[in-house]
Amino acid sequence: MESSKTPPNWRRPEDVMRLHKLRLKKRSLDFRMSDSSKNAAKESGEKSTKASVKKNPFKRFEANPNECKRTKFNAETVDDPTADGTLFRLLNFSESQKPLTPIDAQSLSFTNALSALTSPQGVKKDDDQKSKSKESDLFVDWTLRVKVRLMSTQPYPWNQRLKTCEEASGITGFVRCIDTDTENGRINLDTSFNARFHQCCLVWQYPSIPWIDVYPRIGRKSSGSSVISVASVKDKLYKNWLDSFRSLFQLVRAKQCPYFYMITNTFVCLFRAAGLNGYSEINASLSPTTRGFRQLLKDEDIEFTMPLKNGDHKSPVTNDCSDTGYESVDTKEGNDEDEEEGNLIDDDEETDVWLQSMGMAEDDIKKLNATQLESVMDHERLIDESPESLVYVEGVEAQALFNFLVNCKSITATSGSFAGVPPTLLSPVAFTGATLTPLKVRESEIRQNGACYHSMEITGPLLPHTIHNLCDLMRNANLEKFTLTFANVEPSKPFTRATSYHIGTSTASSPVKTPRTPSVFDQQNLSDCGLKPKILSRFCRTEVRQYDSIKYSDFHYSCS
């Protein structure tokens, strides 16, 4: 019976409950004896509201609570993904800044707020935003490329090792201009990514001489003797080139070919079919040129304009963009050219008579005129071999330019390593004498900062539509992010600039013109030109943009 008694060190439940009741009575007594009824009411209210809330053990107490104001979060701000005011306040953004527009709010989202803070200029300028603006679709750039490097964090679903069926299907799809993205183009063809990638890496070229690299030949130093030294071989090669050049021009006129390039040792020429970029007639652009070459065009009565001569690319082309050795196309309506030339001669004679009346000798007048003419010539030489020397012709003048190039022997070099080699012709469709030329592909992996990047380098004649085919192929392969970096043929860059700014307007010295607008029939008329319908719709738009690199992420393109 002794072992059943409670040990002396243990507490009985009755004792514990008694102590607890005593503590409660003591607290209630202290509450009643409080001096301030206001503090008592406040304390009782806090106890009632915080009875079910636990204390935060990590709560930080300030030394002076009056100096530190707590930040109150708005529920509406948290729910709105575009309202970043809370984050900006935490990052010490100035409240005196201007309110963000919807575009700025989107650019300064949670994902790139830190990058905006680390940039030296804070918010970018409008020009930088335009050059790096995001677009859901890719614009056309008429610049020729020598090399392009593809970079992606994901592996490409294709490689440079082709199977027999993949190579055959790629060649068949390119030669027959089959759109393998549609169901009709997938009949009896291998539609794997390897076959479609090989289809993107082909181009039609003339001439194709294995021991001579005929692209890019402009700007390259020509040293040594030509490997084609036999006169009969040179004549035969030039005759075949004439057949190819004539075939291409007829295809463009018939809208069976969208465009083609002709590359010589000194300039690049681009012929485009009617309907591209809103132009209603066949047109050609040639860059760079010299004053002597433009004088030859004048002697052949080829009317041309120089859209980039003023250097002010924001203003439309006017009569002032013509060469001094040539009267521009935009002459004043209703005035005869002979009368204008006669008026200029009369003005010069009146000036000479006035100088003689002032006592100036005739020899001094001749020296003054010679000095003035020389200064004008020096001014014209400044734009030679520059982007501002671009020459543009349209309509029947494109036919006249074609005839001039056919009969111009100077477009073929007579000395150096390219002596006797006719200009290079590049086209997206087949033509007489053309050679099917594959582009060179090299793939590799690059590791940087612990990350692995898959790289693919493509070298060769890269035409504008090839870039669009590659971008569409990578989008179809579900690559989330990729970049394209280009090595360009510099003399071909002005083609895009001239296309952007060559818009007619009404001035005091030129007739009224209607701006370029795409026609609903342009794409239908060019449906058999060899381009995919999706890409052809881009080429028929009036908007063009020049870029040296392309970044794709979040289903948008960023060109810079």
XYZ file of C-alpha atoms in Angstrom:
560
model
C 0.000 0.000 0.000
C 2.972 2.301 0.575
C 4.119 1.985 -3.042
C 0.728 3.229 -4.304
C 1.161 6.654 -2.702
C 2.182 9.647 -4.870
C 5.951 10.459 -4.749
C 6.769 13.708 -2.963
C 8.518 15.271 -6.030
C 5.435 14.987 -8.233
C 2.770 17.693 -8.495
C -0.822 16.820 -8.161
C -3.320 18.159 -10.733
C -5.288 19.907 -8.034
C -2.221 21.912 -7.012
C -1.441 22.900 -10.609
C -4.975 24.107 -11.240
C -4.976 26.073 -8.022
C -1.802 27.900 -8.986
C -3.243 28.636 -12.425
C -6.419 30.145 -10.913
C -4.306 32.284 -8.633
C -2.379 33.680 -11.623
C -5.604 34.510 -13.417
C -6.974 36.341 -10.390
C -3.718 38.285 -10.063
C -3.842 39.378 -13.745
C -7.457 40.473 -13.438
C -6.590 42.440 -10.313
C -3.697 44.188 -12.091
C -6.009 45.011 -14.966
C -8.555 46.592 -12.601
C -5.883 48.597 -10.820
C -4.545 50.189 -14.034
C -4.522 54.006 -13.964
C -5.577 54.756 -17.514
C -8.897 53.452 -18.687
C -7.847 54.278 -22.292
C -4.810 52.087 -22.166
C -6.842 49.397 -20.551
C -9.401 49.459 -23.349
C -6.647 49.406 -25.958
C -4.899 46.511 -24.301
C -8.081 44.509 -24.050
C -8.791 45.140 -27.755
C -5.372 43.939 -28.768
C -5.766 40.816 -26.688
C -9.092 40.014 -28.294
C -7.784 40.484 -31.867
C -4.424 38.800 -31.337
C -5.675 35.907 -29.320
C -5.573 33.619 -32.343
C -2.349 35.043 -33.853
C 0.991 33.665 -32.757
C 3.909 35.899 -31.975
C 6.575 36.255 -34.655
C 9.874 35.127 -33.067
C 11.860 36.803 -35.898
C 10.211 40.190 -35.475
C 12.694 43.066 -35.552
C 12.192 45.921 -33.064
C 13.564 49.331 -33.947
C 15.181 51.586 -31.376
C 12.900 54.447 -32.282
C 9.655 53.162 -33.817
C 8.539 56.687 -34.720
C 11.389 57.066 -37.264
C 10.678 53.787 -39.090
C 7.459 53.574 -41.033
C 6.195 50.204 -42.003
C 5.441 49.545 -45.668
C 1.838 48.645 -46.323
C 1.210 46.317 -49.232
C -1.793 46.817 -51.417
C -3.656 43.680 -52.440
C -4.487 45.144 -55.824
C -0.801 45.794 -56.538
C 0.123 42.220 -55.717
C -2.597 40.783 -57.881
C -1.670 42.930 -60.896
C 1.403 41.409 -62.621
C 2.179 44.640 -64.483
C 2.090 46.885 -61.396
C 5.675 46.883 -60.132
C 5.392 49.827 -57.743
C 6.108 47.674 -54.687
C 9.344 46.308 -56.116
C 10.453 49.725 -57.310
C 9.875 51.235 -53.849
C 11.920 48.448 -52.296
C 14.687 49.124 -54.841
C 14.705 52.835 -53.906
C 13.224 54.149 -57.135
C 12.632 57.849 -57.044
C 8.980 58.802 -56.622
C 9.571 61.972 -58.645
C 10.051 60.019 -61.849
C 7.484 60.294 -64.582
C 4.702 57.701 -64.602
C 5.513 54.707 -66.698
C 3.740 54.189 -69.959
C 2.405 50.695 -70.739
C 5.485 50.043 -72.905
C 7.873 51.172 -70.166
C 5.999 49.173 -67.568
C 6.345 46.082 -69.685
C 10.052 46.661 -70.304
C 10.694 47.259 -66.574
C 9.019 44.105 -65.339
C 10.108 41.903 -62.461
C 12.331 39.841 -64.757
C 14.532 42.686 -65.968
C 14.273 45.342 -63.254
C 17.725 44.498 -61.892
C 19.288 44.701 -65.341
C 17.707 48.121 -65.818
C 19.200 49.294 -62.555
C 22.694 48.085 -63.423
C 22.683 49.809 -66.817
C 24.681 53.074 -66.793
C 21.918 55.129 -68.397
C 18.981 53.724 -66.433
C 16.131 53.922 -68.898
C 17.125 53.568 -72.554
C 16.612 56.238 -75.132
C 13.915 56.108 -77.747
C 16.405 55.336 -80.531
C 17.811 52.372 -78.623
C 14.304 51.095 -77.947
C 13.498 51.268 -81.650
C 16.683 49.464 -82.688
C 16.108 46.734 -80.082
C 12.325 46.624 -80.095
C 10.619 43.271 -79.902
C 8.565 42.097 -82.845
C 6.477 38.971 -83.234
C 7.530 38.698 -86.885
C 10.830 39.233 -88.676
C 11.397 42.145 -91.041
C 13.171 41.999 -94.406
C 16.793 43.084 -94.700
C 18.301 43.247 -98.209
C 21.866 42.950 -96.933
C 23.915 40.052 -98.262
C 25.566 37.837 -95.642
C 28.866 35.992 -95.754
C 28.464 34.025 -92.555
C 25.896 33.450 -89.833
C 26.389 31.880 -86.415
C 23.455 30.245 -84.643
C 23.609 30.023 -80.836
C 21.182 28.240 -78.531
C 21.170 26.743 -75.077
C 19.128 23.817 -76.390
C 20.580 21.262 -78.796
C 19.520 21.550 -82.428
C 17.335 18.742 -83.773
C 19.512 18.610 -86.916
C 23.198 18.188 -87.720
C 25.563 18.280 -90.683
C 25.565 14.520 -91.153
C 22.780 13.719 -93.602
C 21.219 10.433 -94.529
C 20.527 9.574 -98.144
C 16.789 10.219 -97.954
C 17.314 13.474 -96.009
C 19.732 14.904 -98.553
C 17.524 13.843 -101.462
C 14.373 15.320 -99.932
C 16.161 18.568 -99.066
C 17.419 19.006 -102.633
C 14.045 18.078 -104.114
C 12.193 20.506 -101.879
C 14.575 23.353 -102.755
C 14.737 22.748 -106.504
C 10.976 22.346 -106.852
C 10.245 25.180 -104.361
C 8.093 22.916 -102.182
C 6.836 24.253 -98.879
C 7.419 21.298 -96.549
C 5.686 23.128 -93.691
C 2.290 22.428 -95.266
C 0.585 19.069 -95.683
C 0.713 19.234 -99.484
C 4.501 19.571 -99.382
C 4.990 16.505 -97.189
C 3.873 13.963 -99.750
C 6.631 11.471 -100.631
C 9.291 13.662 -98.984
C 11.299 13.276 -95.825
C 10.141 16.118 -93.568
C 12.650 15.590 -90.770
C 14.530 18.589 -89.432
C 17.705 17.391 -91.102
C 16.056 17.421 -94.535
C 14.411 20.807 -93.967
C 17.666 22.287 -92.679
C 19.505 21.058 -95.767
C 16.801 22.679 -97.897
C 17.605 26.021 -96.226
C 21.330 25.698 -96.969
C 21.193 25.741 -100.788
C 21.533 28.568 -103.327
C 21.692 28.962 -107.113
C 24.937 30.532 -108.319
C 26.837 31.353 -111.501
C 29.714 30.976 -112.188
C 30.806 28.115 -109.987
C 34.540 27.572 -110.417
C 35.911 25.134 -107.824
C 39.382 26.680 -107.676
C 38.145 30.301 -107.464
C 36.102 31.711 -104.590
C 33.739 34.060 -106.437
C 31.881 35.167 -103.283
C 32.285 37.672 -101.815
C 34.590 39.140 -104.430
C 33.923 42.849 -103.818
C 36.427 44.555 -101.560
C 38.865 41.656 -101.797
C 42.409 42.479 -102.819
C 43.107 40.958 -106.195
C 46.697 39.803 -106.306
C 48.566 37.462 -108.588
C 47.726 36.342 -112.074
C 44.446 34.913 -113.251
C 44.058 31.176 -113.546
C 41.954 31.767 -116.670
C 44.587 32.950 -119.102
C 43.269 31.513 -122.352
C 41.314 34.099 -124.334
C 38.925 31.545 -125.817
C 38.017 30.292 -122.320
C 37.300 33.847 -121.175
C 35.058 34.528 -124.168
C 33.144 31.283 -123.685
C 32.680 31.948 -119.977
C 31.430 35.485 -120.625
C 29.009 34.289 -123.300
C 27.502 31.748 -120.925
C 27.245 34.457 -118.296
C 25.235 36.637 -120.680
C 22.765 33.786 -121.160
C 22.435 33.353 -117.387
C 22.055 37.100 -116.762
C 19.390 37.410 -119.470
C 17.536 34.375 -118.116
C 17.444 35.817 -114.605
C 16.222 39.209 -115.757
C 13.404 37.624 -117.768
C 12.385 35.554 -114.741
C 12.189 38.707 -112.608
C 10.148 40.496 -115.259
C 7.736 37.544 -115.435
C 7.565 37.457 -111.586
C 8.855 33.898 -111.567
C 11.865 35.041 -109.540
C 11.505 37.535 -106.662
C 15.004 39.035 -106.836
C 18.623 38.317 -107.687
C 22.047 39.808 -107.005
C 24.910 40.571 -109.375
C 28.304 41.008 -107.681
C 31.297 42.496 -109.493
C 34.727 43.492 -108.237
C 33.585 47.093 -107.660
C 29.822 47.111 -106.958
C 26.761 45.024 -106.077
C 23.497 45.244 -108.037
C 20.075 44.107 -106.791
C 17.157 43.510 -109.174
C 13.684 43.109 -107.618
C 10.394 42.083 -109.163
C 7.333 44.304 -109.152
C 5.295 43.898 -105.974
C 8.131 43.526 -103.477
C 8.120 46.158 -100.715
C 5.189 47.908 -102.332
C 6.994 48.858 -105.573
C 4.621 48.645 -108.510
C 7.372 48.205 -111.134
C 10.555 46.238 -111.533
C 13.453 48.126 -109.967
C 17.197 47.886 -109.458
C 19.671 49.335 -106.957
C 23.419 49.592 -107.490
C 26.021 50.377 -104.816
C 28.646 51.755 -104.538
C 29.226 53.930 -107.604
C 31.676 56.562 -108.794
C 31.096 59.790 -110.652
C 32.619 58.277 -113.776
C 30.180 55.370 -113.677
C 27.245 57.710 -113.153
C 28.470 59.778 -116.090
C 28.331 56.620 -118.221
C 24.726 56.108 -117.170
C 23.968 59.675 -118.169
C 25.609 59.183 -121.546
C 23.344 56.153 -122.104
C 20.273 58.267 -121.201
C 19.511 56.114 -118.160
C 17.491 58.137 -115.690
C 18.327 57.392 -112.064
C 18.015 58.825 -108.579
C 20.302 58.758 -105.544
C 18.023 58.350 -102.498
C 20.788 58.496 -99.876
C 22.819 61.364 -101.285
C 21.503 64.078 -98.960
C 22.478 62.064 -95.896
C 19.208 63.090 -94.250
C 17.485 59.717 -94.088
C 14.396 61.121 -92.423
C 13.441 63.244 -95.402
C 11.928 61.770 -98.550
C 13.754 61.705 -101.834
C 13.486 64.941 -103.780
C 15.010 66.499 -106.828
C 18.116 67.444 -104.848
C 19.204 63.801 -104.688
C 20.404 63.728 -108.263
C 24.001 63.726 -109.411
C 25.527 66.901 -110.803
C 26.455 64.975 -113.917
C 22.863 63.939 -114.458
C 19.428 65.507 -114.337
C 17.202 63.644 -111.871
C 14.000 61.859 -112.793
C 11.971 64.206 -110.604
C 11.997 67.171 -112.988
C 9.465 69.935 -112.758
C 6.253 69.038 -114.485
C 5.359 71.096 -117.543
C 8.898 72.467 -118.125
C 11.041 71.441 -121.067
C 14.569 70.205 -120.302
C 16.048 72.150 -123.200
C 14.509 75.352 -121.877
C 15.984 74.705 -118.408
C 19.447 74.113 -119.854
C 19.081 77.274 -121.946
C 18.129 79.252 -118.875
C 21.222 77.975 -117.052
C 23.433 78.993 -119.974
C 21.816 82.441 -120.072
C 22.450 82.869 -116.343
C 26.121 81.991 -116.784
C 26.461 84.438 -119.662
C 24.806 87.191 -117.660
C 27.185 86.496 -114.767
C 30.190 86.751 -117.075
C 28.907 89.996 -118.577
C 28.362 91.461 -115.110
C 31.893 90.491 -114.041
C 33.325 92.107 -117.201
C 31.368 95.270 -116.464
C 32.966 95.339 -113.026
C 36.395 95.451 -114.663
C 37.459 91.795 -114.327
C 39.574 90.430 -117.147
C 38.318 87.573 -119.308
C 41.202 85.311 -118.265
C 40.358 85.848 -114.606
C 36.732 84.957 -115.271
C 37.804 81.684 -116.899
C 40.043 80.851 -113.953
C 37.180 81.613 -111.570
C 34.811 79.317 -113.483
C 37.446 76.560 -113.579
C 38.004 76.865 -109.830
C 34.282 76.707 -109.161
C 33.902 73.641 -111.389
C 36.805 71.934 -109.629
C 35.267 72.570 -106.214
C 32.011 71.025 -107.412
C 33.911 68.002 -108.734
C 35.736 67.598 -105.405
C 32.410 67.685 -103.587
C 31.048 64.937 -105.828
C 34.118 62.774 -105.273
C 33.437 62.767 -101.533
C 30.445 60.472 -101.948
C 32.176 58.077 -104.354
C 32.465 54.528 -103.013
C 30.212 55.495 -100.059
C 26.652 54.402 -99.177
C 25.362 57.775 -100.400
C 26.483 56.900 -103.928
C 23.710 54.301 -104.320
C 21.891 54.523 -107.659
C 18.233 53.539 -108.006
C 16.297 52.927 -111.245
C 12.727 51.810 -111.764
C 10.433 50.687 -114.565
C 11.754 51.028 -118.118
C 15.021 52.402 -116.740
C 15.686 48.990 -115.171
C 15.531 47.513 -118.683
C 17.941 50.234 -119.855
C 20.296 49.412 -116.980
C 20.180 45.737 -117.915
C 21.128 46.561 -121.507
C 23.943 48.787 -120.261
C 25.373 46.036 -118.030
C 25.181 43.493 -120.845
C 27.291 45.696 -123.111
C 29.599 47.053 -120.387
C 32.913 45.211 -120.631
C 34.350 47.016 -117.590
C 32.281 44.941 -115.141
C 34.725 42.080 -115.812
C 38.217 42.559 -114.415
C 41.098 42.565 -116.873
C 43.898 42.006 -114.336
C 44.433 40.253 -111.060
C 43.166 36.915 -109.815
C 39.629 37.617 -111.097
C 40.702 38.593 -114.603
C 38.268 37.154 -117.123
C 35.827 35.953 -114.442
C 32.338 37.417 -115.072
C 30.226 38.825 -112.213
C 28.656 36.449 -109.710
C 24.899 35.844 -109.994
C 22.899 34.682 -106.944
C 19.243 33.690 -107.031
C 16.687 31.810 -104.906
C 15.327 29.990 -108.000
C 16.941 28.119 -110.881
C 18.028 29.861 -114.081
C 20.005 29.040 -117.200
C 23.503 27.788 -116.408
C 23.011 28.004 -112.642
C 24.852 25.699 -110.273
C 23.229 24.327 -107.136
C 25.679 25.392 -104.419
C 25.424 24.121 -100.827
C 26.437 26.275 -97.893
C 29.181 25.103 -95.549
C 27.985 24.056 -92.093
C 30.129 23.564 -88.993
C 28.723 22.727 -85.558
C 30.374 22.951 -82.150
C 29.711 23.406 -78.443
C 30.864 26.379 -76.389
C 31.128 26.368 -72.603
C 31.097 29.677 -70.782
C 30.570 30.300 -67.072
C 29.475 26.727 -66.578
C 26.781 26.944 -69.257
C 26.828 24.973 -72.495
C 25.881 26.715 -75.747
C 25.254 24.877 -78.995
C 26.781 26.734 -81.930
C 26.313 26.215 -85.663
C 28.203 28.284 -88.234
C 26.949 28.560 -91.821
C 29.270 30.055 -94.455
C 28.464 30.994 -98.043
C 26.097 33.219 -100.048
C 23.281 33.890 -97.565
C 20.340 35.560 -99.299
C 17.624 37.475 -97.390
C 15.036 34.711 -97.655
C 17.541 32.168 -96.262
C 17.621 34.033 -92.946
C 13.826 33.875 -92.735
C 13.830 30.147 -93.529
C 16.361 29.462 -90.768
C 14.429 31.509 -88.191
C 11.143 29.803 -89.041
C 12.808 26.402 -88.850
C 14.178 27.108 -85.382
C 10.779 28.351 -84.225
C 9.152 25.181 -85.526
C 11.776 23.173 -83.622
C 10.421 24.753 -80.381
C 13.712 26.412 -79.489
C 12.833 28.827 -76.706
C 15.846 31.116 -77.145
C 18.369 31.511 -79.944
C 20.533 34.181 -81.519
C 21.862 34.803 -85.027
C 24.975 36.902 -85.636
C 25.938 37.916 -89.182
C 29.038 38.826 -91.147
C 27.795 41.139 -93.898
C 28.805 42.254 -97.367
C 29.165 45.935 -96.485
C 28.379 47.428 -99.936
C 24.943 45.762 -99.852
C 23.805 47.499 -96.646
C 22.505 50.656 -98.402
C 19.849 48.577 -100.215
C 17.754 48.393 -97.046
C 18.235 52.063 -96.221
C 17.233 53.140 -99.723
C 14.125 50.950 -99.564
C 13.143 52.560 -96.258
C 13.425 56.179 -97.352
C 12.601 56.118 -101.064
C 9.030 57.378 -100.689
C 7.560 59.935 -103.055
C 6.084 63.199 -101.854
C 4.991 66.538 -103.235
C 7.521 69.380 -103.252
C 7.903 72.630 -105.061
C 10.163 71.111 -107.683
C 8.723 67.625 -108.161
C 5.294 66.319 -109.101
C 2.940 64.730 -106.624
C 3.642 61.064 -105.962
C 1.695 58.539 -103.975
C 3.604 56.735 -101.198
C 4.403 53.065 -101.589
C 1.527 50.899 -100.407
C 1.331 47.118 -100.686
C -1.325 45.899 -103.089
C -3.612 42.982 -102.364
C -2.604 41.501 -105.708
C 1.176 41.641 -105.106
C 1.378 38.425 -103.145
C -1.000 36.654 -105.528
C 0.996 37.765 -108.586
C 4.208 36.505 -106.984
C 2.724 33.203 -105.806
C 4.971 31.263 -108.232
C 8.195 33.121 -107.487
C 9.647 30.326 -105.339
C 9.181 31.803 -101.855
C 6.954 30.290 -99.201
C 3.635 32.124 -98.787
C 4.459 33.130 -95.218
C 7.840 34.568 -96.207
C 6.453 36.156 -99.374
C 3.968 38.136 -97.299
C 6.886 39.671 -95.396
C 8.696 40.601 -98.610
C 5.576 42.302 -99.955
C 5.327 44.650 -96.954
C 6.760 48.134 -97.198
C 8.511 47.942 -93.819
C 12.151 46.872 -93.902
C 14.778 46.935 -91.184
C 18.542 46.602 -91.137
C 20.113 44.389 -88.470
C 23.427 42.715 -87.671
C 22.081 40.260 -85.103
C 18.769 38.671 -84.146
C 17.693 37.447 -80.716
C 14.602 35.330 -80.206
C 12.944 34.795 -76.822
C 9.396 34.749 -75.478
C 8.066 34.313 -79.041
C 9.456 37.698 -80.110
C 12.415 38.879 -82.187
C 14.838 41.574 -81.035
C 16.925 42.993 -83.892
C 19.981 45.174 -83.420
